[in-house]
């Protein structure tokens, strides 16, 4: 029988922990882009915050399937329950009943930085501030934590996991201990962190939410009906599932505190040029979410319509690759006056399970998840719309599957430009040689996957389809123009020969070192 780890930390007994066992699941499909995680936070005295957080994590499950966790604060203690696996695998009625409190945060994880699959890498992360406890959950990826971790170790700070998120948690705890002020501890930490982060944090009494100065990862604030409380979530779908009303997005560089005194906002650090990850709109976010004022569904429809103008082709049906390719396929069909048909059925329950498939089943690849509707496909010329091509394996299998089902022609249309550059901000592409478009032309890719024709949307067409309230996007995976220099990740082999990226923060001062910031603030360096 699998046991899960339960960590109960009281302010007068911060060392009390319980047992650890782990779950077991399938490896991820390496030909898909994976977001690192989703975060959810709630402040709602009198409500079942753990259960509401559980449902919030359900709405964010697509953002991470390796582990899930919930932390609650009840005014005097912080209780954390987390483990490897899906939300439904980690939590039960009994575990939720043990999580009592008026404030809570939750997390679903897909590992990137510090990509260990250990229990300790699951979030929320815990840190102590004297006799107090904080719990932190993070969406994104930090690019300068190796040096920060080393400095903290020199100061006597210990770590339980290799994650960048725990570095942030320990920094906040350290600065808060030094300043005796939580928001000041967060502000000083934000001065040191580089990369992408949307974070939620609780003490026993309050909820905090804050976002990197470029706004690379999304974070939204909502309000429960009847003034019952406040919710923070990676996507607005997390508000909808608990009945909360959208209020606004957390601004880049902002920190928000929510407690019995209400909502307090502070511009903790100066915002930089807006750089919301455009892949959130292409693939990562749910279609029923809104990001920076834009409907994800409408954006994907617009992408498909734009692609139909840029790369028209005569065909009998337009079909989409579930799930994110479907809205784009509908947009392509409407704009081209070619009928849309459901030609591929997705098995929504195969996912990650406790049962490993046999090697024979694993070799079936995409057929474990997707199955063709032969009655729709046989003898037809098809326009197949997908969100992206990463390594090319899935596209190759999809085209073969449709041909095996009797398709007369398969024309692949992709509503993102070729993914040429690696991402350092929370998507699992660590080096350029993993990406098929970095070393093959479009014609070579077409031949490799076996399509009759292949076309990608232009970057200009993609950006025009996404008119958000913010002023710009991170398009680094398409353009090689990075909003933040990933200093600690620029090792040999990350970029292929002949590729030279650009960094829009080249004119921005480097963050101070930990010791320099301590000296500047007149703070001690004793552990």
Short mmCIF file of C-alpha atoms in Angstrom, two decimals:
data_model
loop_
_atom_site.label_atom_id
_atom_site.label_comp_id
_atom_site.label_asym_id
_atom_site.label_seq_id
_atom_site.Cartn_x
_atom_site.Cartn_y
_atom_site.Cartn_z
CA UNK A 1 0.00 0.00 0.00
CA UNK A 2 1.43 3.35 -1.01
CA UNK A 3 1.80 5.90 1.77
CA UNK A 4 2.18 9.59 1.09
CA UNK A 5 4.28 12.13 2.84
CA UNK A 6 2.56 14.35 5.37
CA UNK A 7 4.53 17.21 6.87
CA UNK A 8 2.90 18.94 9.83
CA UNK A 9 4.86 21.94 10.99
CA UNK A 10 3.75 23.81 14.10
CA UNK A 11 5.35 27.07 15.10
CA UNK A 12 6.53 25.53 18.36
CA UNK A 13 7.69 22.28 16.71
CA UNK A 14 9.16 23.03 13.24
CA UNK A 15 11.04 19.73 12.98
CA UNK A 16 8.03 17.42 13.17
CA UNK A 17 7.65 15.52 9.89
CA UNK A 18 6.22 12.20 8.80
CA UNK A 19 6.92 9.41 6.35
CA UNK A 20 7.78 9.35 2.66
CA UNK A 21 6.94 6.94 -0.12
CA UNK A 22 6.54 7.75 -3.79
CA UNK A 23 4.17 6.87 -6.58
CA UNK A 24 5.04 5.49 -9.97
CA UNK A 25 3.95 6.78 -13.36
CA UNK A 26 4.66 6.69 -17.06
CA UNK A 27 7.45 8.87 -18.51
CA UNK A 28 6.27 11.96 -20.37
CA UNK A 29 5.93 12.04 -24.11
CA UNK A 30 9.22 13.62 -25.13
CA UNK A 31 7.78 15.11 -28.31
CA UNK A 32 5.50 17.55 -26.49
CA UNK A 33 6.35 20.86 -24.87
CA UNK A 34 5.64 20.74 -21.16
CA UNK A 35 4.97 23.66 -18.85
CA UNK A 36 6.64 23.48 -15.49
CA UNK A 37 3.61 23.87 -13.22
CA UNK A 38 0.46 25.60 -12.09
CA UNK A 39 -0.14 27.50 -8.85
CA UNK A 40 -3.29 28.28 -6.89
CA UNK A 41 -3.84 30.30 -3.72
CA UNK A 42 -6.88 31.18 -1.63
CA UNK A 43 -7.66 33.31 1.42
CA UNK A 44 -11.21 32.53 2.61
CA UNK A 45 -11.96 32.36 6.36
CA UNK A 46 -14.88 30.04 7.06
CA UNK A 47 -14.50 28.15 3.77
CA UNK A 48 -13.02 24.71 3.09
CA UNK A 49 -9.86 26.15 1.54
CA UNK A 50 -8.15 22.79 1.03
CA UNK A 51 -11.07 21.41 -0.94
CA UNK A 52 -11.36 24.59 -3.03
CA UNK A 53 -7.61 24.38 -3.71
CA UNK A 54 -8.01 20.74 -4.73
CA UNK A 55 -10.56 21.73 -7.38
CA UNK A 56 -8.39 24.67 -8.43
CA UNK A 57 -5.54 22.22 -9.05
CA UNK A 58 -7.92 20.07 -11.09
CA UNK A 59 -8.39 23.05 -13.41
CA UNK A 60 -4.60 23.42 -13.66
CA UNK A 61 -3.72 19.73 -14.01
CA UNK A 62 -2.69 20.22 -17.65
CA UNK A 63 0.20 22.42 -16.47
CA UNK A 64 1.93 19.62 -14.56
CA UNK A 65 1.38 15.93 -13.88
CA UNK A 66 4.47 14.81 -11.96
CA UNK A 67 3.37 15.85 -8.48
CA UNK A 68 0.76 17.83 -6.59
CA UNK A 69 0.60 19.45 -3.18
CA UNK A 70 -1.49 21.66 -0.91
CA UNK A 71 -0.40 23.75 2.08
CA UNK A 72 -2.84 25.34 4.55
CA UNK A 73 -2.47 27.87 7.35
CA UNK A 74 -4.88 28.05 10.29
CA UNK A 75 -3.51 31.04 12.18
CA UNK A 76 -1.01 29.08 14.27
CA UNK A 77 0.38 26.31 12.08
CA UNK A 78 1.13 25.32 8.50
CA UNK A 79 0.20 21.88 7.22
CA UNK A 80 1.50 20.46 3.92
CA UNK A 81 0.41 17.36 2.02
CA UNK A 82 2.12 16.51 -1.27
CA UNK A 83 3.29 13.56 -3.33
CA UNK A 84 4.19 12.39 -6.81
CA UNK A 85 1.28 11.78 -9.16
CA UNK A 86 -1.89 13.42 -10.45
CA UNK A 87 -4.15 15.49 -8.22
CA UNK A 88 -6.67 12.64 -7.95
CA UNK A 89 -3.89 10.19 -7.06
CA UNK A 90 -2.33 12.35 -4.39
CA UNK A 91 -5.42 13.48 -2.45
CA UNK A 92 -8.28 11.58 -0.82
CA UNK A 93 -11.22 12.57 1.36
CA UNK A 94 -9.19 11.80 4.47
CA UNK A 95 -6.15 13.81 3.39
CA UNK A 96 -8.30 16.81 2.47
CA UNK A 97 -10.12 16.57 5.80
CA UNK A 98 -6.77 16.83 7.59
CA UNK A 99 -6.00 20.14 5.86
CA UNK A 100 -7.90 22.71 7.92
CA UNK A 101 -7.23 26.41 7.62
CA UNK A 102 -8.42 29.76 6.30
CA UNK A 103 -5.56 30.22 3.81
CA UNK A 104 -4.07 27.71 1.35
CA UNK A 105 -1.87 27.30 -1.71
CA UNK A 106 -1.61 24.44 -4.19
CA UNK A 107 0.78 23.29 -6.89
CA UNK A 108 0.95 20.92 -9.84
CA UNK A 109 4.44 20.22 -11.15
CA UNK A 110 6.26 19.21 -14.29
CA UNK A 111 9.96 19.38 -13.46
CA UNK A 112 12.41 21.57 -15.38
CA UNK A 113 15.08 23.26 -13.25
CA UNK A 114 16.23 20.81 -10.61
CA UNK A 115 14.29 18.21 -12.55
CA UNK A 116 14.43 15.52 -9.89
CA UNK A 117 11.38 13.33 -9.49
CA UNK A 118 11.89 13.01 -5.72
CA UNK A 119 9.27 13.85 -3.13
CA UNK A 120 11.42 16.71 -1.86
CA UNK A 121 11.17 18.37 -5.29
CA UNK A 122 7.37 18.40 -5.09
CA UNK A 123 5.82 21.66 -3.98
CA UNK A 124 4.82 23.64 -1.93
CA UNK A 125 8.27 24.10 -0.36
CA UNK A 126 8.54 24.84 3.35
CA UNK A 127 10.94 27.20 5.11
CA UNK A 128 11.21 28.42 8.67
CA UNK A 129 11.44 32.03 9.85
CA UNK A 130 12.40 31.71 13.48
CA UNK A 131 9.42 29.90 14.98
CA UNK A 132 7.19 30.63 11.97
CA UNK A 133 6.67 28.62 8.79
CA UNK A 134 6.11 29.66 5.18
CA UNK A 135 5.07 27.52 2.22
CA UNK A 136 5.83 28.58 -1.37
CA UNK A 137 4.71 27.36 -4.81
CA UNK A 138 6.32 28.51 -8.07
CA UNK A 139 5.43 28.46 -11.77
CA UNK A 140 8.32 29.24 -14.09
CA UNK A 141 12.09 28.77 -14.09
CA UNK A 142 14.85 30.81 -12.44
CA UNK A 143 18.14 31.17 -14.28
CA UNK A 144 20.57 32.36 -11.58
CA UNK A 145 19.99 30.14 -8.55
CA UNK A 146 23.26 28.18 -8.53
CA UNK A 147 25.23 31.15 -7.20
CA UNK A 148 22.41 32.11 -4.82
CA UNK A 149 22.22 28.57 -3.45
CA UNK A 150 25.98 28.55 -2.88
CA UNK A 151 25.85 31.85 -0.96
CA UNK A 152 22.96 30.64 1.18
CA UNK A 153 24.86 27.44 2.01
CA UNK A 154 27.81 29.63 3.06
CA UNK A 155 25.38 31.40 5.42
CA UNK A 156 24.38 28.08 6.98
CA UNK A 157 21.10 27.57 5.12
CA UNK A 158 20.27 23.93 4.36
CA UNK A 159 18.34 22.54 1.38
CA UNK A 160 16.20 19.43 0.90
CA UNK A 161 15.84 19.53 -2.91
CA UNK A 162 17.77 20.66 -6.00
CA UNK A 163 14.96 22.97 -7.21
CA UNK A 164 15.23 26.65 -8.04
CA UNK A 165 11.93 27.15 -6.19
CA UNK A 166 13.42 26.11 -2.85
CA UNK A 167 16.20 28.68 -3.36
CA UNK A 168 13.51 31.37 -3.65
CA UNK A 169 11.74 30.04 -0.55
CA UNK A 170 14.94 30.03 1.49
CA UNK A 171 15.89 33.53 0.32
CA UNK A 172 12.51 34.91 1.36
CA UNK A 173 12.80 33.22 4.73
CA UNK A 174 16.33 34.55 5.23
CA UNK A 175 15.50 38.14 4.31
CA UNK A 176 12.29 38.08 6.32
CA UNK A 177 14.23 36.86 9.35
CA UNK A 178 16.69 39.71 8.86
CA UNK A 179 14.12 42.48 8.28
CA UNK A 180 11.24 41.11 10.39
CA UNK A 181 8.88 42.02 7.53
CA UNK A 182 7.49 39.49 5.05
CA UNK A 183 6.84 41.83 2.12
CA UNK A 184 10.30 43.33 2.55
CA UNK A 185 11.75 39.81 2.50
CA UNK A 186 9.88 39.11 -0.75
CA UNK A 187 10.93 42.46 -2.25
CA UNK A 188 14.62 41.87 -1.52
CA UNK A 189 14.38 38.35 -2.92
CA UNK A 190 12.79 39.67 -6.11
CA UNK A 191 15.78 41.99 -6.53
CA UNK A 192 18.03 38.92 -6.73
CA UNK A 193 15.94 36.51 -8.80
CA UNK A 194 16.32 36.34 -12.57
CA UNK A 195 14.08 34.41 -14.94
CA UNK A 196 10.39 33.57 -14.96
CA UNK A 197 8.31 33.28 -11.82
CA UNK A 198 4.71 33.50 -10.75
CA UNK A 199 4.70 32.57 -7.07
CA UNK A 200 2.20 32.14 -4.26
CA UNK A 201 3.19 31.94 -0.61
CA UNK A 202 1.40 31.50 2.70
CA UNK A 203 2.18 32.07 6.33
CA UNK A 204 -0.15 30.79 9.01
CA UNK A 205 -2.19 33.98 8.59
CA UNK A 206 -1.81 35.43 5.07
CA UNK A 207 -1.52 34.79 1.34
CA UNK A 208 1.09 36.48 -0.87
CA UNK A 209 1.36 36.50 -4.67
CA UNK A 210 4.12 37.99 -6.85
CA UNK A 211 5.35 37.91 -10.44
CA UNK A 212 8.63 38.49 -12.28
CA UNK A 213 9.25 41.98 -13.74
CA UNK A 214 8.71 40.78 -17.34
CA UNK A 215 5.46 38.95 -16.55
CA UNK A 216 6.66 35.85 -18.42
CA UNK A 217 4.31 33.49 -16.56
CA UNK A 218 0.64 34.42 -15.97
CA UNK A 219 -1.00 35.04 -12.58
CA UNK A 220 -4.56 36.24 -12.00
CA UNK A 221 -6.47 37.59 -8.99
CA UNK A 222 -10.14 36.81 -8.37
CA UNK A 223 -12.78 37.26 -5.68
CA UNK A 224 -15.19 34.71 -4.24
CA UNK A 225 -18.89 35.67 -4.30
CA UNK A 226 -20.38 37.35 -1.23
CA UNK A 227 -16.98 38.78 -0.24
CA UNK A 228 -16.04 35.35 1.13
CA UNK A 229 -12.41 35.59 0.08
CA UNK A 230 -9.78 35.95 -2.62
CA UNK A 231 -8.16 33.57 -5.11
CA UNK A 232 -4.88 33.70 -7.08
CA UNK A 233 -4.26 31.26 -9.93
CA UNK A 234 -2.04 30.62 -12.95
CA UNK A 235 -5.09 30.69 -15.23
CA UNK A 236 -8.59 32.12 -14.97
CA UNK A 237 -9.95 28.58 -15.40
CA UNK A 238 -8.85 28.14 -11.79
CA UNK A 239 -11.18 30.98 -10.80
CA UNK A 240 -14.13 29.58 -12.73
CA UNK A 241 -14.04 26.16 -11.08
CA UNK A 242 -14.39 27.63 -7.56
CA UNK A 243 -16.93 30.28 -8.59
CA UNK A 244 -14.58 33.25 -8.22
CA UNK A 245 -14.90 36.39 -10.34
CA UNK A 246 -11.85 37.68 -12.21
CA UNK A 247 -10.59 41.00 -10.79
CA UNK A 248 -7.27 41.61 -12.58
CA UNK A 249 -3.89 40.13 -13.45
CA UNK A 250 -1.04 40.44 -10.98
CA UNK A 251 1.25 43.02 -12.58
CA UNK A 252 4.89 42.29 -13.48
CA UNK A 253 7.09 43.08 -10.48
CA UNK A 254 4.10 43.39 -8.14
CA UNK A 255 3.60 41.69 -4.76
CA UNK A 256 0.11 41.32 -3.28
CA UNK A 257 -0.69 40.44 0.34
CA UNK A 258 -4.14 39.17 1.38
CA UNK A 259 -5.13 38.80 5.03
CA UNK A 260 -7.84 39.90 7.48
CA UNK A 261 -7.06 43.53 6.61
CA UNK A 262 -7.87 42.94 2.92
CA UNK A 263 -5.70 43.20 -0.19
CA UNK A 264 -2.50 45.26 -0.13
CA UNK A 265 -0.50 45.78 -3.33
CA UNK A 266 3.06 47.01 -3.73
CA UNK A 267 5.27 47.48 -6.79
CA UNK A 268 8.16 45.55 -5.32
CA UNK A 269 10.58 45.97 -8.24
CA UNK A 270 10.54 48.04 -11.39
CA UNK A 271 8.71 46.30 -14.27
CA UNK A 272 10.57 45.67 -17.50
CA UNK A 273 9.26 45.22 -21.03
CA UNK A 274 6.23 42.92 -21.01
CA UNK A 275 7.15 39.43 -22.16
CA UNK A 276 4.23 37.07 -21.54
CA UNK A 277 5.17 33.67 -22.97
CA UNK A 278 3.31 33.50 -26.28
CA UNK A 279 3.29 29.70 -26.04
CA UNK A 280 0.75 30.07 -23.24
CA UNK A 281 -1.70 31.21 -25.93
CA UNK A 282 -0.54 28.68 -28.54
CA UNK A 283 -0.56 25.54 -26.43
CA UNK A 284 0.00 25.71 -22.67
CA UNK A 285 -3.13 27.42 -21.33
CA UNK A 286 -6.63 25.97 -21.33
CA UNK A 287 -8.85 27.32 -24.14
CA UNK A 288 -11.41 28.60 -21.59
CA UNK A 289 -8.81 30.76 -19.82
CA UNK A 290 -8.10 34.46 -20.34
CA UNK A 291 -4.52 35.74 -20.31
CA UNK A 292 -3.81 39.47 -20.07
CA UNK A 293 -7.36 40.20 -21.19
CA UNK A 294 -7.40 37.85 -24.19
CA UNK A 295 -9.53 34.74 -24.60
CA UNK A 296 -7.20 31.82 -25.32
CA UNK A 297 -9.90 30.19 -27.45
CA UNK A 298 -10.40 33.32 -29.56
CA UNK A 299 -6.63 33.72 -29.97
CA UNK A 300 -6.33 30.17 -31.28
CA UNK A 301 -9.26 30.70 -33.63
CA UNK A 302 -7.51 33.81 -34.93
CA UNK A 303 -4.25 31.88 -35.39
CA UNK A 304 -6.04 29.33 -37.54
CA UNK A 305 -7.73 32.04 -39.59
CA UNK A 306 -4.41 33.82 -40.14
CA UNK A 307 -2.74 30.60 -41.23
CA UNK A 308 -5.53 29.89 -43.73
CA UNK A 309 -4.66 33.20 -45.42
CA UNK A 310 -0.90 32.61 -45.28
CA UNK A 311 -0.98 28.97 -46.42
CA UNK A 312 -4.21 28.08 -48.24
CA UNK A 313 -4.75 24.62 -49.70
CA UNK A 314 -7.74 22.89 -51.28
CA UNK A 315 -9.12 19.99 -49.22
CA UNK A 316 -12.31 18.20 -48.17
CA UNK A 317 -12.06 18.57 -44.39
CA UNK A 318 -10.16 20.55 -41.79
CA UNK A 319 -9.41 18.53 -38.65
CA UNK A 320 -7.57 19.51 -35.47
CA UNK A 321 -5.18 17.63 -33.23
CA UNK A 322 -6.81 17.49 -29.77
CA UNK A 323 -6.86 19.50 -27.65
CA UNK A 324 -5.08 22.76 -28.44
CA UNK A 325 -5.19 22.25 -32.22
CA UNK A 326 -9.01 22.14 -32.32
CA UNK A 327 -9.84 25.87 -31.86
CA UNK A 328 -7.18 26.73 -34.46
CA UNK A 329 -8.65 24.18 -36.86
CA UNK A 330 -12.10 25.70 -36.43
CA UNK A 331 -10.64 29.13 -37.18
CA UNK A 332 -8.90 27.78 -40.29
CA UNK A 333 -12.13 26.13 -41.47
CA UNK A 334 -14.29 29.23 -40.96
CA UNK A 335 -11.80 31.49 -42.76
CA UNK A 336 -11.23 29.08 -45.66
CA UNK A 337 -14.86 27.92 -46.10
CA UNK A 338 -13.68 24.31 -45.86
CA UNK A 339 -15.82 22.25 -43.46
CA UNK A 340 -14.41 21.39 -40.04
CA UNK A 341 -14.81 17.76 -38.98
CA UNK A 342 -13.79 15.86 -35.88
CA UNK A 343 -11.35 13.35 -37.32
CA UNK A 344 -9.29 12.39 -34.28
CA UNK A 345 -10.63 11.18 -30.93
CA UNK A 346 -8.54 11.67 -27.80
CA UNK A 347 -8.42 9.10 -25.02
CA UNK A 348 -8.58 11.46 -22.06
CA UNK A 349 -7.87 8.81 -19.45
CA UNK A 350 -4.63 7.21 -20.61
CA UNK A 351 -2.35 9.97 -19.23
CA UNK A 352 0.01 9.12 -16.40
CA UNK A 353 -1.04 6.10 -14.40
CA UNK A 354 0.32 3.68 -11.82
CA UNK A 355 0.48 1.01 -14.55
CA UNK A 356 3.42 1.02 -16.95
CA UNK A 357 2.46 0.09 -20.53
CA UNK A 358 4.25 -2.83 -22.12
CA UNK A 359 6.99 -2.13 -24.64
CA UNK A 360 4.65 -3.23 -27.44
CA UNK A 361 2.06 -0.69 -26.33
CA UNK A 362 4.69 2.00 -25.88
CA UNK A 363 5.78 1.50 -29.50
CA UNK A 364 2.26 2.41 -30.58
CA UNK A 365 3.18 5.92 -29.50
CA UNK A 366 0.51 8.46 -30.33
CA UNK A 367 -2.13 5.73 -30.82
CA UNK A 368 -2.28 5.31 -27.03
CA UNK A 369 -3.71 8.83 -26.83
CA UNK A 370 -5.30 9.53 -30.22
CA UNK A 371 -7.43 7.41 -32.54
CA UNK A 372 -8.65 8.28 -36.07
CA UNK A 373 -12.31 8.38 -37.12
CA UNK A 374 -11.98 6.23 -40.23
CA UNK A 375 -15.51 7.05 -41.42
CA UNK A 376 -14.53 10.73 -41.61
CA UNK A 377 -11.01 10.26 -42.96
CA UNK A 378 -11.20 7.51 -45.60
CA UNK A 379 -10.73 8.81 -49.12
CA UNK A 380 -10.61 12.48 -48.04
CA UNK A 381 -8.08 15.25 -48.54
CA UNK A 382 -7.32 16.52 -45.04
CA UNK A 383 -5.91 19.73 -43.60
CA UNK A 384 -4.49 18.71 -40.23
CA UNK A 385 -4.01 21.65 -37.83
CA UNK A 386 -1.64 21.31 -34.87
CA UNK A 387 -0.16 23.75 -32.36
CA UNK A 388 3.56 23.03 -32.86
CA UNK A 389 6.26 20.67 -34.07
CA UNK A 390 9.04 20.11 -31.53
CA UNK A 391 11.02 16.99 -32.33
CA UNK A 392 8.82 15.72 -35.16
CA UNK A 393 8.07 12.26 -33.80
CA UNK A 394 4.40 12.91 -32.96
CA UNK A 395 3.72 14.65 -36.27
CA UNK A 396 5.23 11.73 -38.14
CA UNK A 397 3.04 9.27 -36.24
CA UNK A 398 -0.09 11.40 -36.77
CA UNK A 399 0.41 11.58 -40.52
CA UNK A 400 1.04 7.84 -40.71
CA UNK A 401 -2.07 7.18 -38.60
CA UNK A 402 -4.26 9.23 -40.94
CA UNK A 403 -2.83 7.54 -44.02
CA UNK A 404 -3.44 4.13 -42.44
CA UNK A 405 -7.05 5.24 -41.91
CA UNK A 406 -7.38 5.89 -45.65
CA UNK A 407 -6.67 9.61 -46.03
CA UNK A 408 -6.09 10.56 -49.65
CA UNK A 409 -3.91 13.57 -48.74
CA UNK A 410 -2.60 15.02 -45.47
CA UNK A 411 -1.65 18.72 -45.42
CA UNK A 412 -0.18 19.76 -42.08
CA UNK A 413 -0.69 23.35 -40.90
CA UNK A 414 1.01 24.54 -37.70
CA UNK A 415 -0.21 27.61 -35.78
CA UNK A 416 3.19 28.45 -34.34
CA UNK A 417 6.37 29.30 -36.22
CA UNK A 418 9.12 26.67 -36.28
CA UNK A 419 10.44 26.06 -32.74
CA UNK A 420 14.13 26.73 -33.33
CA UNK A 421 15.48 27.97 -29.99
CA UNK A 422 15.51 26.38 -26.51
CA UNK A 423 13.44 27.82 -23.66
CA UNK A 424 14.98 28.66 -20.27
CA UNK A 425 11.84 30.00 -18.60
CA UNK A 426 9.78 26.93 -17.77
CA UNK A 427 9.37 24.74 -20.88
CA UNK A 428 11.45 21.59 -21.15
CA UNK A 429 13.68 22.27 -24.16
CA UNK A 430 17.20 22.39 -22.75
CA UNK A 431 19.26 22.52 -25.94
CA UNK A 432 18.78 23.43 -29.57
CA UNK A 433 19.77 20.07 -31.00
CA UNK A 434 16.53 18.58 -29.58
CA UNK A 435 14.48 20.75 -31.95
CA UNK A 436 13.90 19.44 -35.47
CA UNK A 437 13.45 22.91 -37.01
CA UNK A 438 16.92 23.97 -35.83
CA UNK A 439 18.63 21.55 -38.21
CA UNK A 440 16.07 20.84 -40.95
CA UNK A 441 14.40 23.08 -43.52
CA UNK A 442 10.60 23.10 -43.78
CA UNK A 443 10.80 20.88 -46.85
CA UNK A 444 13.08 18.44 -45.03
CA UNK A 445 10.65 18.34 -42.11
CA UNK A 446 7.77 17.69 -44.53
CA UNK A 447 9.62 14.78 -46.03
CA UNK A 448 10.54 13.46 -42.58
CA UNK A 449 6.96 13.45 -41.28
CA UNK A 450 5.48 12.27 -44.61
CA UNK A 451 2.91 15.05 -45.17
CA UNK A 452 1.80 16.13 -48.65
CA UNK A 453 2.45 19.74 -47.67
CA UNK A 454 3.60 21.60 -44.55
CA UNK A 455 3.27 25.24 -43.51
CA UNK A 456 3.85 27.21 -40.31
CA UNK A 457 2.25 30.51 -39.34
CA UNK A 458 4.59 33.51 -39.51
CA UNK A 459 5.69 35.17 -36.27
CA UNK A 460 4.00 38.39 -37.39
CA UNK A 461 0.79 36.49 -38.08
CA UNK A 462 0.93 34.83 -34.66
CA UNK A 463 1.49 38.10 -32.81
CA UNK A 464 -1.32 39.80 -34.75
CA UNK A 465 -3.69 37.02 -33.63
CA UNK A 466 -2.90 37.78 -29.97
CA UNK A 467 -3.82 41.42 -29.20
CA UNK A 468 -3.52 41.29 -25.38
CA UNK A 469 -3.62 44.07 -22.80
CA UNK A 470 0.15 43.72 -22.34
CA UNK A 471 2.61 45.38 -24.71
CA UNK A 472 4.69 42.42 -25.78
CA UNK A 473 5.49 38.71 -25.71
CA UNK A 474 8.40 36.40 -25.12
CA UNK A 475 8.91 34.77 -28.53
CA UNK A 476 12.39 33.42 -27.79
CA UNK A 477 11.66 29.85 -28.90
CA UNK A 478 10.80 31.19 -32.37
CA UNK A 479 13.03 34.27 -32.69
CA UNK A 480 16.05 33.70 -30.44
CA UNK A 481 15.31 37.04 -28.73
CA UNK A 482 15.38 36.36 -24.99
CA UNK A 483 14.00 38.83 -22.40
CA UNK A 484 16.40 37.61 -19.67
CA UNK A 485 19.95 36.33 -20.18
CA UNK A 486 20.12 32.79 -18.70
CA UNK A 487 23.67 33.25 -17.44
CA UNK A 488 24.02 29.97 -15.57
CA UNK A 489 22.54 27.93 -18.43
CA UNK A 490 24.68 29.18 -21.31
CA UNK A 491 26.92 26.12 -21.36
CA UNK A 492 28.55 24.62 -24.43
CA UNK A 493 26.12 22.82 -26.68
CA UNK A 494 23.00 24.73 -25.63
CA UNK A 495 22.99 26.60 -28.95
CA UNK A 496 23.93 24.87 -32.19
CA UNK A 497 26.82 26.08 -34.29
CA UNK A 498 25.97 29.19 -36.29
CA UNK A 499 23.11 30.32 -34.02
CA UNK A 500 23.58 33.53 -32.03
CA UNK A 501 20.79 34.57 -29.66
CA UNK A 502 20.06 38.12 -28.48
CA UNK A 503 19.11 39.25 -24.98
CA UNK A 504 16.88 42.27 -24.42
CA UNK A 505 18.21 42.79 -20.89
CA UNK A 506 21.78 43.40 -22.10
CA UNK A 507 21.43 47.06 -21.11
CA UNK A 508 19.95 46.23 -17.71
CA UNK A 509 22.22 46.12 -14.67
CA UNK A 510 22.96 42.67 -13.31
CA UNK A 511 21.18 41.84 -10.05
CA UNK A 512 23.31 42.44 -6.96
CA UNK A 513 25.03 39.52 -5.30
CA UNK A 514 23.46 38.23 -2.10
CA UNK A 515 26.29 39.59 0.04
CA UNK A 516 26.24 42.97 -1.72
CA UNK A 517 22.50 43.28 -1.11
CA UNK A 518 22.90 42.37 2.55
CA UNK A 519 25.58 45.03 2.93
CA UNK A 520 23.52 47.61 1.01
CA UNK A 521 20.53 46.99 3.29
CA UNK A 522 22.65 47.06 6.44
CA UNK A 523 21.72 43.48 7.26
CA UNK A 524 23.86 40.91 9.05
CA UNK A 525 25.44 37.94 7.36
CA UNK A 526 25.30 35.59 10.31
CA UNK A 527 23.47 32.35 9.64
#
